[in-house]
Amino acid sequence: MAEPHPHPNHLWRNPEPKRAYDVVIVGAGGHGLATAYYLAKNHGITNVAVLERGWLAGGNVARNTTVIRSNYLWDESAAIYEHSLKLWEGLSEELDYDILFSQRGVLNLVHSLGDVREGRRRVYANRLSGIDAEWLTAEEVKAFCPIVNTSPDVRYPVMGGTLQRRGGIAKHDYVAWAFARRADEMGVDLIQNCEVTGFELEGNRVVGVQTDRGPTAAGRVAICAAGHSTVLASMAGFDLPIQSHPLQALVSELLEPVLNCVVMSNAVHVYVSQAHKGELVMGAGIDPYISYAQRGSPHVIEYQLAAAIELFPIFSRAHVVRTWAGIVDVSPDASPILGLTPIANLFINCGWGTGGFKATPGAGWVYAHTIAHGQPHALNARFALERFTTGALIDEHGAAAVAH
Amino acid sequence: MLIPCPWCGDREDIEFKYGGAAQIAYPANPDSADDAAWARYVFFRPNPKGKMAERWVHSAGCRRWFNLVRDTVTHEITPTPAAEERR
């Protein structure tokens, strides 16, 4: 296991907002910071501000369960998530920061004949997309992850699983800080405690943003605000098919290494890994109601733990140390919306819902391209807002892994 | 979160299923509604940060539907309108 990177006192400046920027990114989460980094690195655009109403990387990038994989069903999804996974594979070196990326394998368990068929179909689809994927029998699941209970005596016995060996986890905070540090070094202003309160429009074109620290002119504006996407879109005068829900997660106390991979199960609904530090990290399904409160209902956690303990009886003596929630931006087809908006020079990246962390480098990479060129990259062209009118949806509810 | 069922009174939210935003009208002239109008009806829903009118069903209780207004930031449920009007 790699040693954590030694930390300097400051990884980025704390500048005052300037009066004008070429590009203003709204939201300094993982995606916003990655977008700023790739704007500077790939496109030479460094007169950029990332505005953050709270503190840098304090939203969903600090609250997710850090699972990284690319085993999505449809070609469009496979392409963008695999592009992201390939970026992950070189990211520590590229950013010169050990983000503790660990390709320990992601195991998706199945518990019914329908699940078996869907899982095998996805393995074949993944292979056709050039993504590593394997089908495991229940015995092979037991061999790969010995602490999974594969006994037939449980309510929903494990009937097999899919495995993506290149999947894994990374240290979420380090990812955000690594992108932030590099973006800052290239001249990007990362401005915290600066809330966007409106957009300056000239006709159908955005020319700047209003903030609680004054107005800032902008050649282009890129929304990257996850659960607050519809709040910002409505300020600019357009609607998004996004619903904001709490998504809860929890950690146990620090334990000796006991779980060697990421295990996910759609049917009994658990996803769990063991962080480098030693805590078990588990995620729940979304709370059903609309909320911006960053907290959910306790019974969702209770269901989650019941499923975890049935699959992993060894966890029954572990303690829940902390639970929390993030506000996820759920789209109708469980796929992101990444591209242009009805307002000229205003761009949108949202709808990643429960699975945005794994896409952090890939989304930033294609979003930066979209902003720099004023039109989408081939990888995100199909993820346009228009698909809800044309009907060309990209239904990834099966691969999204979190129930919603 | 305690949810006030108009028939059963305050019950924990585990007893309820969520119905999303209230007062979503079916297109008035479905034959003449274009793709954009259908997209709005099928996929676009209110997602306010603040007070929201929504539908709930007391699925593990009286199994009846009702409306209420809940704040999506505080989860506070506005006591008005009166229970009779929420049915």
PDB file of N, CA and C in Angstrom, chain A residues 264-328:
ATOM      1  N   MET A 264     -20.815  -4.989  -4.887  1.00  0.00           N
ATOM      2  CA  MET A 264     -22.068  -4.279  -5.068  1.00  0.00           C
ATOM      3  C   MET A 264     -23.149  -5.303  -5.334  1.00  0.00           C
ATOM      4  N   SER A 265     -24.350  -5.010  -4.853  1.00  0.00           N
ATOM      5  CA  SER A 265     -25.481  -5.865  -5.179  1.00  0.00           C
ATOM      6  C   SER A 265     -26.706  -4.999  -5.383  1.00  0.00           C
ATOM      7  N   ASN A 266     -27.238  -5.021  -6.588  1.00  0.00           N
ATOM      8  CA  ASN A 266     -28.456  -4.250  -6.852  1.00  0.00           C
ATOM      9  C   ASN A 266     -29.652  -4.828  -6.120  1.00  0.00           C
ATOM     10  N   ALA A 267     -29.740  -6.170  -6.088  1.00  0.00           N
ATOM     11  CA  ALA A 267     -30.973  -6.797  -5.641  1.00  0.00           C
ATOM     12  C   ALA A 267     -31.191  -6.641  -4.140  1.00  0.00           C
ATOM     13  N   VAL A 268     -30.189  -6.943  -3.331  1.00  0.00           N
ATOM     14  CA  VAL A 268     -30.378  -6.755  -1.890  1.00  0.00           C
ATOM     15  C   VAL A 268     -29.895  -5.373  -1.477  1.00  0.00           C
ATOM     16  N   HIS A 269     -29.334  -4.695  -2.398  1.00  0.00           N
ATOM     17  CA  HIS A 269     -28.904  -3.310  -2.279  1.00  0.00           C
ATOM     18  C   HIS A 269     -27.870  -3.028  -1.205  1.00  0.00           C
ATOM     19  N   VAL A 270     -26.641  -3.317  -1.584  1.00  0.00           N
ATOM     20  CA  VAL A 270     -25.514  -2.908  -0.757  1.00  0.00           C
ATOM     21  C   VAL A 270     -24.349  -2.647  -1.697  1.00  0.00           C
ATOM     22  N   TYR A 271     -23.533  -1.675  -1.389  1.00  0.00           N
ATOM     23  CA  TYR A 271     -22.233  -1.575  -2.049  1.00  0.00           C
ATOM     24  C   TYR A 271     -21.230  -1.178  -0.987  1.00  0.00           C
ATOM     25  N   VAL A 272     -20.129  -1.896  -0.975  1.00  0.00           N
ATOM     26  CA  VAL A 272     -19.203  -1.758   0.138  1.00  0.00           C
ATOM     27  C   VAL A 272     -17.768  -1.969  -0.333  1.00  0.00           C
ATOM     28  N   SER A 273     -16.875  -1.216   0.253  1.00  0.00           N
ATOM     29  CA  SER A 273     -15.446  -1.447   0.056  1.00  0.00           C
ATOM     30  C   SER A 273     -14.772  -1.096   1.368  1.00  0.00           C
ATOM     31  N   GLN A 274     -13.493  -1.439   1.464  1.00  0.00           N
ATOM     32  CA  GLN A 274     -12.742  -1.069   2.662  1.00  0.00           C
ATOM     33  C   GLN A 274     -11.700  -0.034   2.264  1.00  0.00           C
ATOM     34  N   ALA A 275     -11.793   1.139   2.854  1.00  0.00           N
ATOM     35  CA  ALA A 275     -10.873   2.225   2.506  1.00  0.00           C
ATOM     36  C   ALA A 275      -9.457   1.870   2.946  1.00  0.00           C
ATOM     37  N   HIS A 276      -8.489   2.566   2.374  1.00  0.00           N
ATOM     38  CA  HIS A 276      -7.091   2.310   2.724  1.00  0.00           C
ATOM     39  C   HIS A 276      -6.864   2.425   4.230  1.00  0.00           C
ATOM     40  N   LYS A 277      -7.543   3.381   4.826  1.00  0.00           N
ATOM     41  CA  LYS A 277      -7.377   3.651   6.260  1.00  0.00           C
ATOM     42  C   LYS A 277      -7.934   2.498   7.091  1.00  0.00           C
ATOM     43  N   GLY A 278      -8.913   1.765   6.548  1.00  0.00           N
ATOM     44  CA  GLY A 278      -9.429   0.594   7.246  1.00  0.00           C
ATOM     45  C   GLY A 278     -10.921   0.574   7.496  1.00  0.00           C
ATOM     46  N   GLU A 279     -11.601   1.712   7.310  1.00  0.00           N
ATOM     47  CA  GLU A 279     -13.033   1.677   7.581  1.00  0.00           C
ATOM     48  C   GLU A 279     -13.781   1.035   6.416  1.00  0.00           C
ATOM     49  N   LEU A 280     -14.861   0.328   6.754  1.00  0.00           N
ATOM     50  CA  LEU A 280     -15.777  -0.150   5.730  1.00  0.00           C
ATOM     51  C   LEU A 280     -16.610   1.041   5.274  1.00  0.00           C
ATOM     52  N   VAL A 281     -16.697   1.228   3.968  1.00  0.00           N
ATOM     53  CA  VAL A 281     -17.457   2.333   3.393  1.00  0.00           C
ATOM     54  C   VAL A 281     -18.645   1.726   2.665  1.00  0.00           C
ATOM     55  N   MET A 282     -19.841   2.110   3.077  1.00  0.00           N
ATOM     56  CA  MET A 282     -21.049   1.536   2.465  1.00  0.00           C
ATOM     57  C   MET A 282     -21.983   2.640   2.018  1.00  0.00           C
ATOM     58  N   GLY A 283     -22.712   2.347   0.955  1.00  0.00           N
ATOM     59  CA  GLY A 283     -23.698   3.303   0.468  1.00  0.00           C
ATOM     60  C   GLY A 283     -25.085   2.694   0.483  1.00  0.00           C
ATOM     61  N   ALA A 284     -26.070   3.552   0.591  1.00  0.00           N
ATOM     62  CA  ALA A 284     -27.469   3.130   0.612  1.00  0.00           C
ATOM     63  C   ALA A 284     -28.129   3.503  -0.715  1.00  0.00           C
ATOM     64  N   GLY A 285     -29.421   3.218  -0.823  1.00  0.00           N
ATOM     65  CA  GLY A 285     -30.202   3.725  -1.950  1.00  0.00           C
ATOM     66  C   GLY A 285     -30.597   5.156  -1.667  1.00  0.00           C
ATOM     67  N   ILE A 286     -31.095   5.855  -2.686  1.00  0.00           N
ATOM     68  CA  ILE A 286     -31.490   7.239  -2.444  1.00  0.00           C
ATOM     69  C   ILE A 286     -32.749   7.276  -1.580  1.00  0.00           C
ATOM     70  N   ASP A 287     -32.885   8.347  -0.815  1.00  0.00           N
ATOM     71  CA  ASP A 287     -34.157   8.611  -0.154  1.00  0.00           C
ATOM     72  C   ASP A 287     -35.146   9.036  -1.234  1.00  0.00           C
ATOM     73  N   PRO A 288     -36.419   8.625  -1.088  1.00  0.00           N
ATOM     74  CA  PRO A 288     -37.340   8.814  -2.223  1.00  0.00           C
ATOM     75  C   PRO A 288     -37.739  10.263  -2.479  1.00  0.00           C
ATOM     76  N   TYR A 289     -37.661  11.106  -1.466  1.00  0.00           N
ATOM     77  CA  TYR A 289     -38.216  12.452  -1.606  1.00  0.00           C
ATOM     78  C   TYR A 289     -37.169  13.452  -2.097  1.00  0.00           C
ATOM     79  N   ILE A 290     -37.670  14.559  -2.659  1.00  0.00           N
ATOM     80  CA  ILE A 290     -36.809  15.666  -3.065  1.00  0.00           C
ATOM     81  C   ILE A 290     -36.251  16.320  -1.800  1.00  0.00           C
ATOM     82  N   SER A 291     -34.941  16.578  -1.791  1.00  0.00           N
ATOM     83  CA  SER A 291     -34.366  17.248  -0.624  1.00  0.00           C
ATOM     84  C   SER A 291     -33.048  17.915  -0.981  1.00  0.00           C
ATOM     85  N   TYR A 292     -32.797  19.030  -0.312  1.00  0.00           N
ATOM     86  CA  TYR A 292     -31.510  19.724  -0.403  1.00  0.00           C
ATOM     87  C   TYR A 292     -30.816  19.727   0.958  1.00  0.00           C
ATOM     88  N   ALA A 293     -31.255  18.854   1.866  1.00  0.00           N
ATOM     89  CA  ALA A 293     -30.854  18.969   3.264  1.00  0.00           C
ATOM     90  C   ALA A 293     -29.574  18.213   3.608  1.00  0.00           C
ATOM     91  N   GLN A 294     -29.010  17.442   2.691  1.00  0.00           N
ATOM     92  CA  GLN A 294     -27.825  16.629   2.988  1.00  0.00           C
ATOM     93  C   GLN A 294     -28.039  15.735   4.215  1.00  0.00           C
ATOM     94  N   ARG A 295     -29.250  15.263   4.368  1.00  0.00           N
ATOM     95  CA  ARG A 295     -29.517  14.209   5.351  1.00  0.00           C
ATOM     96  C   ARG A 295     -30.732  13.419   4.886  1.00  0.00           C
ATOM     97  N   GLY A 296     -30.812  12.171   5.337  1.00  0.00           N
ATOM     98  CA  GLY A 296     -31.911  11.317   4.906  1.00  0.00           C
ATOM     99  C   GLY A 296     -32.557  10.643   6.093  1.00  0.00           C
ATOM    100  N   SER A 297     -33.408   9.659   5.784  1.00  0.00           N
ATOM    101  CA  SER A 297     -34.164   8.985   6.843  1.00  0.00           C
ATOM    102  C   SER A 297     -33.387   7.790   7.390  1.00  0.00           C
ATOM    103  N   PRO A 298     -33.458   7.569   8.719  1.00  0.00           N
ATOM    104  CA  PRO A 298     -32.677   6.488   9.335  1.00  0.00           C
ATOM    105  C   PRO A 298     -33.049   5.101   8.836  1.00  0.00           C
ATOM    106  N   HIS A 299     -34.304   4.894   8.421  1.00  0.00           N
ATOM    107  CA  HIS A 299     -34.683   3.532   8.028  1.00  0.00           C
ATOM    108  C   HIS A 299     -33.974   3.101   6.753  1.00  0.00           C
ATOM    109  N   VAL A 300     -33.530   4.069   5.938  1.00  0.00           N
ATOM    110  CA  VAL A 300     -32.772   3.717   4.728  1.00  0.00           C
ATOM    111  C   VAL A 300     -31.438   3.085   5.119  1.00  0.00           C
ATOM    112  N   ILE A 301     -30.812   3.629   6.138  1.00  0.00           N
ATOM    113  CA  ILE A 301     -29.555   3.073   6.659  1.00  0.00           C
ATOM    114  C   ILE A 301     -29.800   1.687   7.267  1.00  0.00           C
ATOM    115  N   GLU A 302     -30.938   1.544   7.954  1.00  0.00           N
ATOM    116  CA  GLU A 302     -31.245   0.268   8.597  1.00  0.00           C
ATOM    117  C   GLU A 302     -31.382  -0.845   7.549  1.00  0.00           C
ATOM    118  N   TYR A 303     -32.116  -0.573   6.456  1.00  0.00           N
ATOM    119  CA  TYR A 303     -32.250  -1.552   5.374  1.00  0.00           C
ATOM    120  C   TYR A 303     -30.897  -1.899   4.780  1.00  0.00           C
ATOM    121  N   GLN A 304     -30.112  -0.874   4.594  1.00  0.00           N
ATOM    122  CA  GLN A 304     -28.791  -1.026   3.993  1.00  0.00           C
ATOM    123  C   GLN A 304     -27.929  -1.967   4.824  1.00  0.00           C
ATOM    124  N   LEU A 305     -27.964  -1.769   6.147  1.00  0.00           N
ATOM    125  CA  LEU A 305     -27.141  -2.593   7.022  1.00  0.00           C
ATOM    126  C   LEU A 305     -27.669  -4.020   7.106  1.00  0.00           C
ATOM    127  N   ALA A 306     -28.988  -4.174   7.034  1.00  0.00           N
ATOM    128  CA  ALA A 306     -29.557  -5.529   7.051  1.00  0.00           C
ATOM    129  C   ALA A 306     -29.045  -6.316   5.852  1.00  0.00           C
ATOM    130  N   ALA A 307     -29.014  -5.671   4.682  1.00  0.00           N
ATOM    131  CA  ALA A 307     -28.523  -6.334   3.470  1.00  0.00           C
ATOM    132  C   ALA A 307     -27.040  -6.646   3.610  1.00  0.00           C
ATOM    133  N   ALA A 308     -26.288  -5.699   4.152  1.00  0.00           N
ATOM    134  CA  ALA A 308     -24.839  -5.892   4.275  1.00  0.00           C
ATOM    135  C   ALA A 308     -24.526  -7.068   5.188  1.00  0.00           C
ATOM    136  N   ILE A 309     -25.271  -7.195   6.264  1.00  0.00           N
ATOM    137  CA  ILE A 309     -24.963  -8.249   7.234  1.00  0.00           C
ATOM    138  C   ILE A 309     -25.383  -9.622   6.723  1.00  0.00           C
ATOM    139  N   GLU A 310     -26.441  -9.646   5.899  1.00  0.00           N
ATOM    140  CA  GLU A 310     -26.793 -10.942   5.318  1.00  0.00           C
ATOM    141  C   GLU A 310     -25.708 -11.402   4.336  1.00  0.00           C
ATOM    142  N   LEU A 311     -25.176 -10.473   3.571  1.00  0.00           N
ATOM    143  CA  LEU A 311     -24.133 -10.836   2.602  1.00  0.00           C
ATOM    144  C   LEU A 311     -22.780 -11.064   3.283  1.00  0.00           C
ATOM    145  N   PHE A 312     -22.534 -10.318   4.361  1.00  0.00           N
ATOM    146  CA  PHE A 312     -21.239 -10.390   5.049  1.00  0.00           C
ATOM    147  C   PHE A 312     -21.488 -10.602   6.544  1.00  0.00           C
ATOM    148  N   PRO A 313     -21.764 -11.829   6.972  1.00  0.00           N
ATOM    149  CA  PRO A 313     -22.045 -12.057   8.404  1.00  0.00           C
ATOM    150  C   PRO A 313     -20.900 -11.574   9.294  1.00  0.00           C
ATOM    151  N   ILE A 314     -19.682 -11.546   8.743  1.00  0.00           N
ATOM    152  CA  ILE A 314     -18.508 -11.137   9.524  1.00  0.00           C
ATOM    153  C   ILE A 314     -18.612  -9.664   9.955  1.00  0.00           C
ATOM    154  N   PHE A 315     -19.461  -8.878   9.251  1.00  0.00           N
ATOM    155  CA  PHE A 315     -19.602  -7.449   9.592  1.00  0.00           C
ATOM    156  C   PHE A 315     -20.542  -7.217  10.771  1.00  0.00           C
ATOM    157  N   SER A 316     -21.147  -8.265  11.300  1.00  0.00           N
ATOM    158  CA  SER A 316     -22.240  -8.043  12.252  1.00  0.00           C
ATOM    159  C   SER A 316     -21.767  -7.386  13.544  1.00  0.00           C
ATOM    160  N   ARG A 317     -20.460  -7.504  13.876  1.00  0.00           N
ATOM    161  CA  ARG A 317     -19.963  -6.878  15.102  1.00  0.00           C
ATOM    162  C   ARG A 317     -19.318  -5.522  14.845  1.00  0.00           C
ATOM    163  N   ALA A 318     -19.280  -5.111  13.572  1.00  0.00           N
ATOM    164  CA  ALA A 318     -18.717  -3.782  13.275  1.00  0.00           C
ATOM    165  C   ALA A 318     -19.710  -2.705  13.720  1.00  0.00           C
ATOM    166  N   HIS A 319     -19.184  -1.518  13.967  1.00  0.00           N
ATOM    167  CA  HIS A 319     -20.036  -0.419  14.423  1.00  0.00           C
ATOM    168  C   HIS A 319     -20.139   0.656  13.354  1.00  0.00           C
ATOM    169  N   VAL A 320     -21.298   1.246  13.255  1.00  0.00           N
ATOM    170  CA  VAL A 320     -21.448   2.415  12.393  1.00  0.00           C
ATOM    171  C   VAL A 320     -20.898   3.613  13.157  1.00  0.00           C
ATOM    172  N   VAL A 321     -19.894   4.253  12.593  1.00  0.00           N
ATOM    173  CA  VAL A 321     -19.271   5.389  13.264  1.00  0.00           C
ATOM    174  C   VAL A 321     -19.912   6.693  12.801  1.00  0.00           C
ATOM    175  N   ARG A 322     -20.279   6.739  11.515  1.00  0.00           N
ATOM    176  CA  ARG A 322     -20.719   8.021  10.972  1.00  0.00           C
ATOM    177  C   ARG A 322     -21.616   7.748   9.775  1.00  0.00           C
ATOM    178  N   THR A 323     -22.704   8.486   9.654  1.00  0.00           N
ATOM    179  CA  THR A 323     -23.507   8.453   8.436  1.00  0.00           C
ATOM    180  C   THR A 323     -23.679   9.889   7.950  1.00  0.00           C
ATOM    181  N   TRP A 324     -23.909  10.037   6.668  1.00  0.00           N
ATOM    182  CA  TRP A 324     -24.079  11.375   6.097  1.00  0.00           C
ATOM    183  C   TRP A 324     -24.846  11.231   4.796  1.00  0.00           C
ATOM    184  N   ALA A 325     -25.125  12.342   4.145  1.00  0.00           N
ATOM    185  CA  ALA A 325     -25.793  12.286   2.846  1.00  0.00           C
ATOM    186  C   ALA A 325     -25.239  13.379   1.946  1.00  0.00           C
ATOM    187  N   GLY A 326     -25.305  13.122   0.658  1.00  0.00           N
ATOM    188  CA  GLY A 326     -25.058  14.148  -0.352  1.00  0.00           C
ATOM    189  C   GLY A 326     -26.345  14.330  -1.144  1.00  0.00           C
ATOM    190  N   ILE A 327     -26.415  15.413  -1.901  1.00  0.00           N
ATOM    191  CA  ILE A 327     -27.608  15.654  -2.713  1.00  0.00           C
ATOM    192  C   ILE A 327     -27.273  15.304  -4.151  1.00  0.00           C
ATOM    193  N   VAL A 328     -27.893  14.230  -4.632  1.00  0.00           N
ATOM    194  CA  VAL A 328     -27.565  13.747  -5.969  1.00  0.00           C
ATOM    195  C   VAL A 328     -28.607  14.214  -6.981  1.00  0.00           C
TER     196      VAL A 328
END
